[in-house]
PDB file of C-alpha atoms in Angstrom:
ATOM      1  CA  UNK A  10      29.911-136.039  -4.281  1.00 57.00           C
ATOM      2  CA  UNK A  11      26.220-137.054  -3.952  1.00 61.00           C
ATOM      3  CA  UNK A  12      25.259-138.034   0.050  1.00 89.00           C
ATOM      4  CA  UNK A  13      23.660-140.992   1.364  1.00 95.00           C
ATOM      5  CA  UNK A  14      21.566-141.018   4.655  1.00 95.00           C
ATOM      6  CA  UNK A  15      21.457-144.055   6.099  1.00 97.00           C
ATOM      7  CA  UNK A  16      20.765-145.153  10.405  1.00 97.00           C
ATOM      8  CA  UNK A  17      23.511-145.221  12.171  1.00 96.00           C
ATOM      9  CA  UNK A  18      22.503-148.905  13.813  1.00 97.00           C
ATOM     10  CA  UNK A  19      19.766-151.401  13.063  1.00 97.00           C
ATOM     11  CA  UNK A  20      19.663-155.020  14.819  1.00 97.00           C
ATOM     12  CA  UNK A  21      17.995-158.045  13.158  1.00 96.00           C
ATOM     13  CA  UNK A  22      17.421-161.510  14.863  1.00 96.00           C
ATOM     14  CA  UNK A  23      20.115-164.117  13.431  1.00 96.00           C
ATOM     15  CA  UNK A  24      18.239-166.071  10.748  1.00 96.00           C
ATOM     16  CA  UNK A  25      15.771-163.654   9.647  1.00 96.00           C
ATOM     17  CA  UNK A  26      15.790-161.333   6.966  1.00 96.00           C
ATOM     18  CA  UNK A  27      17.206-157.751   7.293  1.00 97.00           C
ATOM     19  CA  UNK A  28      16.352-154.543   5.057  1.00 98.00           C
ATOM     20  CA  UNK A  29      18.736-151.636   5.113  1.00 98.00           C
ATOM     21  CA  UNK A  30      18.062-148.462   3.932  1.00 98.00           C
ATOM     22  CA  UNK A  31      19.658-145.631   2.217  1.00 97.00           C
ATOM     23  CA  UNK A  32      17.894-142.509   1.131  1.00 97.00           C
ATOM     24  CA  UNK A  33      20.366-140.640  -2.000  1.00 95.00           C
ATOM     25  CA  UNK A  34      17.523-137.706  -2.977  1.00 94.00           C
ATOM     26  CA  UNK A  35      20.509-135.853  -4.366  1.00 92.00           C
ATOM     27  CA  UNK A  36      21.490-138.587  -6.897  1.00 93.00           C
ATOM     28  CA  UNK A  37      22.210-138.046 -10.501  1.00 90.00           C
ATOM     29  CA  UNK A  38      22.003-140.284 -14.066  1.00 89.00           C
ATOM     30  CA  UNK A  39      25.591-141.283 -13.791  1.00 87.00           C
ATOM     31  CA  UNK A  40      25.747-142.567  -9.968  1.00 89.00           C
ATOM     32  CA  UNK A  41      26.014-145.781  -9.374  1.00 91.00           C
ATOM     33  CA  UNK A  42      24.590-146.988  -5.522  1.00 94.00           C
ATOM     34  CA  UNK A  43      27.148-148.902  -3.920  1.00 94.00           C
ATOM     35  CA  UNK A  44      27.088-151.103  -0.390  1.00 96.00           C
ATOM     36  CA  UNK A  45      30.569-151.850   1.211  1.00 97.00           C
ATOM     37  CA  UNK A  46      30.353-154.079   4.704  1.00 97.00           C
ATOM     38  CA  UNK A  47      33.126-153.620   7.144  1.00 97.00           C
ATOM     39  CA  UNK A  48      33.579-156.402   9.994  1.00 95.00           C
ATOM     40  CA  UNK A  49      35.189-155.788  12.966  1.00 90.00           C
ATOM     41  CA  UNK A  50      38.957-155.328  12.915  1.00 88.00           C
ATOM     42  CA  UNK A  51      38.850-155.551   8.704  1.00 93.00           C
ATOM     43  CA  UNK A  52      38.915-153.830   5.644  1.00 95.00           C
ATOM     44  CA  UNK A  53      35.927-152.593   3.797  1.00 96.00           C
ATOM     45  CA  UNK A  54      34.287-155.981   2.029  1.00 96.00           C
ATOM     46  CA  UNK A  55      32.332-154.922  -1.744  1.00 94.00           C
ATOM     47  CA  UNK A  56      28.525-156.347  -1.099  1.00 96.00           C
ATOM     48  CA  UNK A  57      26.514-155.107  -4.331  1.00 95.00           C
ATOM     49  CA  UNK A  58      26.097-152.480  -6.823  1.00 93.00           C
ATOM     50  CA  UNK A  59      23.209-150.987  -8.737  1.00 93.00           C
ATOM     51  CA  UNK A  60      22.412-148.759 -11.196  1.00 92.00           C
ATOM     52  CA  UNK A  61      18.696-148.426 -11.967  1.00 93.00           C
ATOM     53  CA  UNK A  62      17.235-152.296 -11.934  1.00 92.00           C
ATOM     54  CA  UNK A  63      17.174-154.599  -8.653  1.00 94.00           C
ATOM     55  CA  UNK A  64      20.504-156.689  -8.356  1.00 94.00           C
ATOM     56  CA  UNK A  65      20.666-159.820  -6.803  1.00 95.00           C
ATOM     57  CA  UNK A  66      24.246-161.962  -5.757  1.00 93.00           C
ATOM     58  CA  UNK A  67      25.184-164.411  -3.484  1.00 91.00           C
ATOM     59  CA  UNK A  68      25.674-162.188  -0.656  1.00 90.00           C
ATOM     60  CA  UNK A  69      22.968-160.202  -0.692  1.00 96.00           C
ATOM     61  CA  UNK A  70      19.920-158.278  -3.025  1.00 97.00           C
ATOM     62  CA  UNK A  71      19.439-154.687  -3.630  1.00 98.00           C
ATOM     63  CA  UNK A  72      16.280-152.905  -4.456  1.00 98.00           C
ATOM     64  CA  UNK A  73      16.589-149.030  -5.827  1.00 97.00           C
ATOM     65  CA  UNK A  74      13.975-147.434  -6.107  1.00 97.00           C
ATOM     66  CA  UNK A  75      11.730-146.276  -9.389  1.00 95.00           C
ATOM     67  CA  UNK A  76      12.998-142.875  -8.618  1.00 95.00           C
ATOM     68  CA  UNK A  77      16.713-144.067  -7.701  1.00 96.00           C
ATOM     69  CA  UNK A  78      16.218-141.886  -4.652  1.00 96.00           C
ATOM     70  CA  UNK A  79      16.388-144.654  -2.217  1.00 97.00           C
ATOM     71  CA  UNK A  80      17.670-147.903  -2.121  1.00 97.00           C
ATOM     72  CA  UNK A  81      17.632-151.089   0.426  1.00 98.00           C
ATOM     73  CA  UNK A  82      20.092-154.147   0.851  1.00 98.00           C
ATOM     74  CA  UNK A  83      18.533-157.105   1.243  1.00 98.00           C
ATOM     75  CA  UNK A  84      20.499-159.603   3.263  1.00 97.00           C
ATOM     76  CA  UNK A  85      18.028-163.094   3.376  1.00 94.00           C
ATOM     77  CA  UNK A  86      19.167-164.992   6.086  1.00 94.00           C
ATOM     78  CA  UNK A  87      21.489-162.516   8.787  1.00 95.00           C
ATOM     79  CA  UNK A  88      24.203-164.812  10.624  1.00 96.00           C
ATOM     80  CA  UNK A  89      26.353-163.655  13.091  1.00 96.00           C
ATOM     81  CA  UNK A  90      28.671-163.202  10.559  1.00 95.00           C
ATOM     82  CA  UNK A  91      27.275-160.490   8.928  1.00 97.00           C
ATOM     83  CA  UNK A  92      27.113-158.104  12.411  1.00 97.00           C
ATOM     84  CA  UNK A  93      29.085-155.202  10.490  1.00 97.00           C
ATOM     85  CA  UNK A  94      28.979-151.390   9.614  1.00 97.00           C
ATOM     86  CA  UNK A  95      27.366-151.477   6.175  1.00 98.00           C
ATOM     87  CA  UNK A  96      28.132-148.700   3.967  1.00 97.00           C
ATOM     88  CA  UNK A  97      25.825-147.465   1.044  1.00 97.00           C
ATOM     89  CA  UNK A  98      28.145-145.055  -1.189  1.00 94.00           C
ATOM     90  CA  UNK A  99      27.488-143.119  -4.352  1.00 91.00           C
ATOM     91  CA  UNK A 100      29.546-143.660  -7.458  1.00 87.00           C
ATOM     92  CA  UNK A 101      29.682-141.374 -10.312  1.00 83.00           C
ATOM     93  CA  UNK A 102      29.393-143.418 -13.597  1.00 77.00           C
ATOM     94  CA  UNK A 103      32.052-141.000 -15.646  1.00 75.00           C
ATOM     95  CA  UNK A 104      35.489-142.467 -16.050  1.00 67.00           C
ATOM     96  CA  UNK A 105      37.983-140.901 -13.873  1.00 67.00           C
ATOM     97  CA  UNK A 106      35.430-140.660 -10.606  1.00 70.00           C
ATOM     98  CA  UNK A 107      37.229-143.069  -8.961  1.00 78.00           C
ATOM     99  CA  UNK A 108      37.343-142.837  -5.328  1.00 85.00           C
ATOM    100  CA  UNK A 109      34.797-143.957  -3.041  1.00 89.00           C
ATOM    101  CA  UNK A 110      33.367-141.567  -0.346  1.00 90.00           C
ATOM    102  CA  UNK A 111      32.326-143.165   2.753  1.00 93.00           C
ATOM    103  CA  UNK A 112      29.613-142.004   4.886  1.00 90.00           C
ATOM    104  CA  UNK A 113      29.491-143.344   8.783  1.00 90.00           C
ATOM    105  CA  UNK A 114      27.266-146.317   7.715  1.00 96.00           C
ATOM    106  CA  UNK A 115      25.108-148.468   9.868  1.00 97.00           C
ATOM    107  CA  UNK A 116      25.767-150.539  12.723  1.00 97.00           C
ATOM    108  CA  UNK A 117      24.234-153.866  12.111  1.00 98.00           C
ATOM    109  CA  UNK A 118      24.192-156.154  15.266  1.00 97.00           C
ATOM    110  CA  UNK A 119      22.656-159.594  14.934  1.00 97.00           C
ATOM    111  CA  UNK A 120      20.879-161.333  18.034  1.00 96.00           C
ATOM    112  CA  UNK A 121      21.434-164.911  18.682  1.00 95.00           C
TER     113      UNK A 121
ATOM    114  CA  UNK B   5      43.891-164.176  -6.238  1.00 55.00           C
ATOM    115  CA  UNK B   6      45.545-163.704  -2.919  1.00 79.00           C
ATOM    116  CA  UNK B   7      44.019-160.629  -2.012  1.00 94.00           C
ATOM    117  CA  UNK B   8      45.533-157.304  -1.106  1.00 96.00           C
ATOM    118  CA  UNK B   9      48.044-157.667   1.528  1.00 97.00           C
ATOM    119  CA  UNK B  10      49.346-154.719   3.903  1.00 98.00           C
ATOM    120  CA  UNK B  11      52.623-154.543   5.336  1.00 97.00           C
ATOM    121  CA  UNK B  12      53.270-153.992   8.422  1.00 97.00           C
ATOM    122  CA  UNK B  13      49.439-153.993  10.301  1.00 97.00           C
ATOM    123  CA  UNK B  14      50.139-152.604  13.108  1.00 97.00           C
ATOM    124  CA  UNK B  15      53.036-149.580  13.678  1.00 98.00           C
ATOM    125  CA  UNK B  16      53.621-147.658  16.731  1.00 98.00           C
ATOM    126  CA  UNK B  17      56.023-144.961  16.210  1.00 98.00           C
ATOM    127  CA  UNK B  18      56.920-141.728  18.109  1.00 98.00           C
ATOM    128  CA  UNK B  19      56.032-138.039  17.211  1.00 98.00           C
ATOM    129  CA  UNK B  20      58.505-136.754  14.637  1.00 98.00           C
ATOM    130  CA  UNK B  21      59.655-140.069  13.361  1.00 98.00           C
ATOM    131  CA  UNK B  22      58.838-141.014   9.632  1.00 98.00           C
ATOM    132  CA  UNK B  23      56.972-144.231   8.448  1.00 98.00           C
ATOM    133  CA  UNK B  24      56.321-146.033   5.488  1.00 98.00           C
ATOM    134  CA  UNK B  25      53.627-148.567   4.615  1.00 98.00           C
ATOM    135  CA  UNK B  26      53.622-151.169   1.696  1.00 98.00           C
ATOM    136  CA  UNK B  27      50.067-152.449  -0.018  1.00 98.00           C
ATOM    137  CA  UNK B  28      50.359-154.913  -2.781  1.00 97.00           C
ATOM    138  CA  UNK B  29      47.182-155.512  -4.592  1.00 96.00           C
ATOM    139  CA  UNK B  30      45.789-158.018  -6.599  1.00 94.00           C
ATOM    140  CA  UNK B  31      48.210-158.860  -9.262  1.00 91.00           C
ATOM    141  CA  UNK B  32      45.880-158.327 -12.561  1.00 86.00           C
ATOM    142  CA  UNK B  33      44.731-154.682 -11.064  1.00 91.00           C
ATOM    143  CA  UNK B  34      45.984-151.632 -12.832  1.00 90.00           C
ATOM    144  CA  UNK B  35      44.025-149.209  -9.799  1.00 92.00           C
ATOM    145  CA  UNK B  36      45.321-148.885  -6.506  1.00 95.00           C
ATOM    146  CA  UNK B  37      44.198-146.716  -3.746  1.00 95.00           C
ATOM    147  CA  UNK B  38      44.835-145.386  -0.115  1.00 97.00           C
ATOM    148  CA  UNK B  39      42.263-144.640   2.362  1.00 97.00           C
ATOM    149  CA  UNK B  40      42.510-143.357   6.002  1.00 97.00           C
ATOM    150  CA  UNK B  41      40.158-144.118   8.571  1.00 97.00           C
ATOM    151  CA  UNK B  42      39.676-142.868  12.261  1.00 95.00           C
ATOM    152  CA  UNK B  43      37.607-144.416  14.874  1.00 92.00           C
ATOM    153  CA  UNK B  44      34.137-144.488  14.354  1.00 90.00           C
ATOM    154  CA  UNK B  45      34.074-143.075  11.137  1.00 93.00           C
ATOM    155  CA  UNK B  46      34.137-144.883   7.453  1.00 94.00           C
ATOM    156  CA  UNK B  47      37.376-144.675   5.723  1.00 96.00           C
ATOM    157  CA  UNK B  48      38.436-141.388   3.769  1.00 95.00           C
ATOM    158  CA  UNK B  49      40.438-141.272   0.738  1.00 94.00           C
ATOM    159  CA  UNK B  50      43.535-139.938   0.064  1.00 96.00           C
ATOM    160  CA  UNK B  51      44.947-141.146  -3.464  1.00 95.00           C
ATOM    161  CA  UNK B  52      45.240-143.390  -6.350  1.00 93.00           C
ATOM    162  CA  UNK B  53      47.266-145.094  -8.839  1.00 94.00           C
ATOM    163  CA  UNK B  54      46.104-146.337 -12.125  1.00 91.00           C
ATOM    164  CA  UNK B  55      49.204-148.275 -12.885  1.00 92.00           C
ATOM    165  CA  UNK B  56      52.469-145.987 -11.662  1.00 93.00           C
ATOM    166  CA  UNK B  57      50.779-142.199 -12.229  1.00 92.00           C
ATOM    167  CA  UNK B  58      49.538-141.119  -9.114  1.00 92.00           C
ATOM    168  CA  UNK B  59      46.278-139.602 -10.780  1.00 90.00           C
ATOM    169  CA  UNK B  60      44.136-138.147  -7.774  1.00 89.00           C
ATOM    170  CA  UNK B  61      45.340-136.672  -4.317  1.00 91.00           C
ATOM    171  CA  UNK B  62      42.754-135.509  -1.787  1.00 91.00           C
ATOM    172  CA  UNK B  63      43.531-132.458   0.447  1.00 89.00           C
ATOM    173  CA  UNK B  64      43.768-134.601   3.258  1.00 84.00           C
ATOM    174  CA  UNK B  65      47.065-135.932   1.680  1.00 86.00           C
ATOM    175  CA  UNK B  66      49.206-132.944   3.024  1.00 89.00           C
ATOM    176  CA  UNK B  67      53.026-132.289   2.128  1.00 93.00           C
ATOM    177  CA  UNK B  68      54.120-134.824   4.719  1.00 96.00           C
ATOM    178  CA  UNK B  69      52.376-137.786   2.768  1.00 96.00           C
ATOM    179  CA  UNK B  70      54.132-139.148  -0.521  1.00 96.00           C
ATOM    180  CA  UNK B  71      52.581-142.073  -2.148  1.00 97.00           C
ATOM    181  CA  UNK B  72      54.689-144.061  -4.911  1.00 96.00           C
ATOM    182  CA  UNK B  73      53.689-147.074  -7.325  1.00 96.00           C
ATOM    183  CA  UNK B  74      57.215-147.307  -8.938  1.00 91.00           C
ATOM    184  CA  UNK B  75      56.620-150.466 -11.464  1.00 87.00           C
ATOM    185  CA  UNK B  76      52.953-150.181 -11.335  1.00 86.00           C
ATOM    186  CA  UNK B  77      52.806-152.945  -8.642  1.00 91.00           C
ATOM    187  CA  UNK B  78      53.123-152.381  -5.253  1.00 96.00           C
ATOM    188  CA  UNK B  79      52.847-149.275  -3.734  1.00 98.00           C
ATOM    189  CA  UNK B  80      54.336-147.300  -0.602  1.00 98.00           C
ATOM    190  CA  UNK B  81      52.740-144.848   1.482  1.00 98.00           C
ATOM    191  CA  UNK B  82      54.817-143.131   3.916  1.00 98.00           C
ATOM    192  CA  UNK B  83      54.470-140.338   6.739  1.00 97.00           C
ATOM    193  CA  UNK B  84      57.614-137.911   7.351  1.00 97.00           C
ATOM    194  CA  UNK B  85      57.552-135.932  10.850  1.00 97.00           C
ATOM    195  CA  UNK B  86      54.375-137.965  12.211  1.00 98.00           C
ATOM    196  CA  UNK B  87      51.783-136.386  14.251  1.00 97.00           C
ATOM    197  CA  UNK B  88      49.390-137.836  16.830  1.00 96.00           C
ATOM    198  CA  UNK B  89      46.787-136.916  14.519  1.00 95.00           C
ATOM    199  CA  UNK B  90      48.521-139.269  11.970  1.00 97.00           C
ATOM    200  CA  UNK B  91      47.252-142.125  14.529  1.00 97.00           C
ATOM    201  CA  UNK B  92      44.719-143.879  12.219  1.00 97.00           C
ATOM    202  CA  UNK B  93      44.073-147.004   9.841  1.00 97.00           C
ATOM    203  CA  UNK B  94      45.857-146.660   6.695  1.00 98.00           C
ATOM    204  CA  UNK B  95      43.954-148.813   3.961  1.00 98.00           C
ATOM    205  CA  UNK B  96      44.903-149.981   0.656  1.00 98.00           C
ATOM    206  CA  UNK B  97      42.050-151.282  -1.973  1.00 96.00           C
ATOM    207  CA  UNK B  98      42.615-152.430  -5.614  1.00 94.00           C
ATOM    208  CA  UNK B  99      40.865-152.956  -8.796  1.00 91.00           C
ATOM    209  CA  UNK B 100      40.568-153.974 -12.297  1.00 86.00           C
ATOM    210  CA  UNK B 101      40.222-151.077 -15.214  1.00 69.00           C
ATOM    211  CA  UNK B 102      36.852-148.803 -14.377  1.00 63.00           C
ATOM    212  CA  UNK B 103      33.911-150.371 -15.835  1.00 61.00           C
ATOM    213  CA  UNK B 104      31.682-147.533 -14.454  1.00 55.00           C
ATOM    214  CA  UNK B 105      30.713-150.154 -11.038  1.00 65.00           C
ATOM    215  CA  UNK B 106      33.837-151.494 -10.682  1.00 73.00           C
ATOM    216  CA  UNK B 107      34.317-152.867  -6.657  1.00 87.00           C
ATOM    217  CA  UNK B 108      37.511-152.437  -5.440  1.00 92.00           C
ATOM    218  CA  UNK B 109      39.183-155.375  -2.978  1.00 94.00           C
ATOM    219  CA  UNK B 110      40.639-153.851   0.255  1.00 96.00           C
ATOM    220  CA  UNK B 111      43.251-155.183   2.417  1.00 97.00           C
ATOM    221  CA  UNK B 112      43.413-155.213   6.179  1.00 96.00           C
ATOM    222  CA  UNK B 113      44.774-152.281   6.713  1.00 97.00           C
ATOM    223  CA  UNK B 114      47.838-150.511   9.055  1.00 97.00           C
ATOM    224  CA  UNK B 115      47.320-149.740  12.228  1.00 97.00           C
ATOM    225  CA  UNK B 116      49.809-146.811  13.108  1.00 98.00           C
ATOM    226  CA  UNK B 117      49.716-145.635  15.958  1.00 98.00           C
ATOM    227  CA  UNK B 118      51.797-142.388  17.301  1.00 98.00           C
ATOM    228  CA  UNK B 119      52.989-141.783  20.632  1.00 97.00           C
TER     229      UNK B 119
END
């Protein structure tokens, strides 16, 4: 499976905007770039996925780059709420690829 | 759509005893799966179920894990001579038939702890 390098812990003031990055140099046609959130005491939460354009849904926007070799979630307006370990994951495209491979994510805290 | 639910959360058992776990998914989702996570780092994955064939095991799942999906509904995970290196999360996530993004919908997890 391709790997994603993301930091291990980012903090963002409560209100503003917050850019996470994930560099995937090692990614291929058929991978689809993933984010997962996981809040404290919960199971992994589905945030976004992208394949080649820039996706935008309620929770959040991401940007891949022209190359596809880095990407960045886009979350608008941080709350408190969203304090989490935010994965970014690599999915191959081809039909039977279907686990998910989790990296150790970032820690995002968010200051009152 | 109720979510994925997890049965029991939390399970403290002694060395040597066996456990089982019970995930039901989203009723409309043919894909199941089980994932393992330790402290500190993201969950791991150990099988899944696209309706009742058990499709994918990872090495991790070794001869003491058996995972079942008898009607293609819920599904059981269980844990025969238990180990302290057993003590983890156990996680359960669902989906819908692969459409090449696909999310899947976790639950809360079990806790097990061994002793």
């Amino acid at each position: 499976d391709a790997k994603t390098t993301q930091p291990n812990s980012m903090e963002s003031n409560e209100e503003e905007p917050v850019h996470l990055p994930c560099n995937h140099s090692t990614i291929s046609g058929t991978d689809y770039i993933h984010w997962y959130r996981q809040l404290p005491s919960q199971g992994p939460e589905y945030v976004i996925h992208g394949l080649t354009s820039n996706v935008n849904n309620r929770m959040a926007s991401l940007a891949i780059a022209e190359d596809r070799k880095s990407s960045t979630l886009i979350l608008h307006r941080a709350t408190l709420r969203d304090a989490a370990v935010y994965y970014c994951i690599l999915r191959d495209g081809n039909f039977g690829n279907e686990k998910l491979t989790f990296g150790t994510g970032t820690r995002l805290t968010i200051i009152p | 759509d109720t979510g994925v639910s997890q049965d029991p959360r939390h399970k403290i058992t002694k060395r040597g005893q066996n456990v089982t776990f019970r995930c039901d998914p989203i009723s409309e989702h043919n894909r199941l799966y089980w994932y393992r996570q330790t402290l500190g780092q993201g969950p791991e994955f150990l099988t899944y179920f696209q309706n009742e064939a058990q499709l994918e095991k990872s090495r991790l799942l070794s001869d003491r894990f058996s995972a079942e999906r008898p009607k293609g509904s819920f599904s059981t995970l269980e844990i025969q001579r238990t180990e302290q290196g057993d003590s983890a999360m156990y996680l359960c996530a669902s989906s819908r038939d692969w459409t090449g993004g696909g999310e899947q919908y976790f639950g809360p997890g079990t806790r097990l702890t061994v002793t």
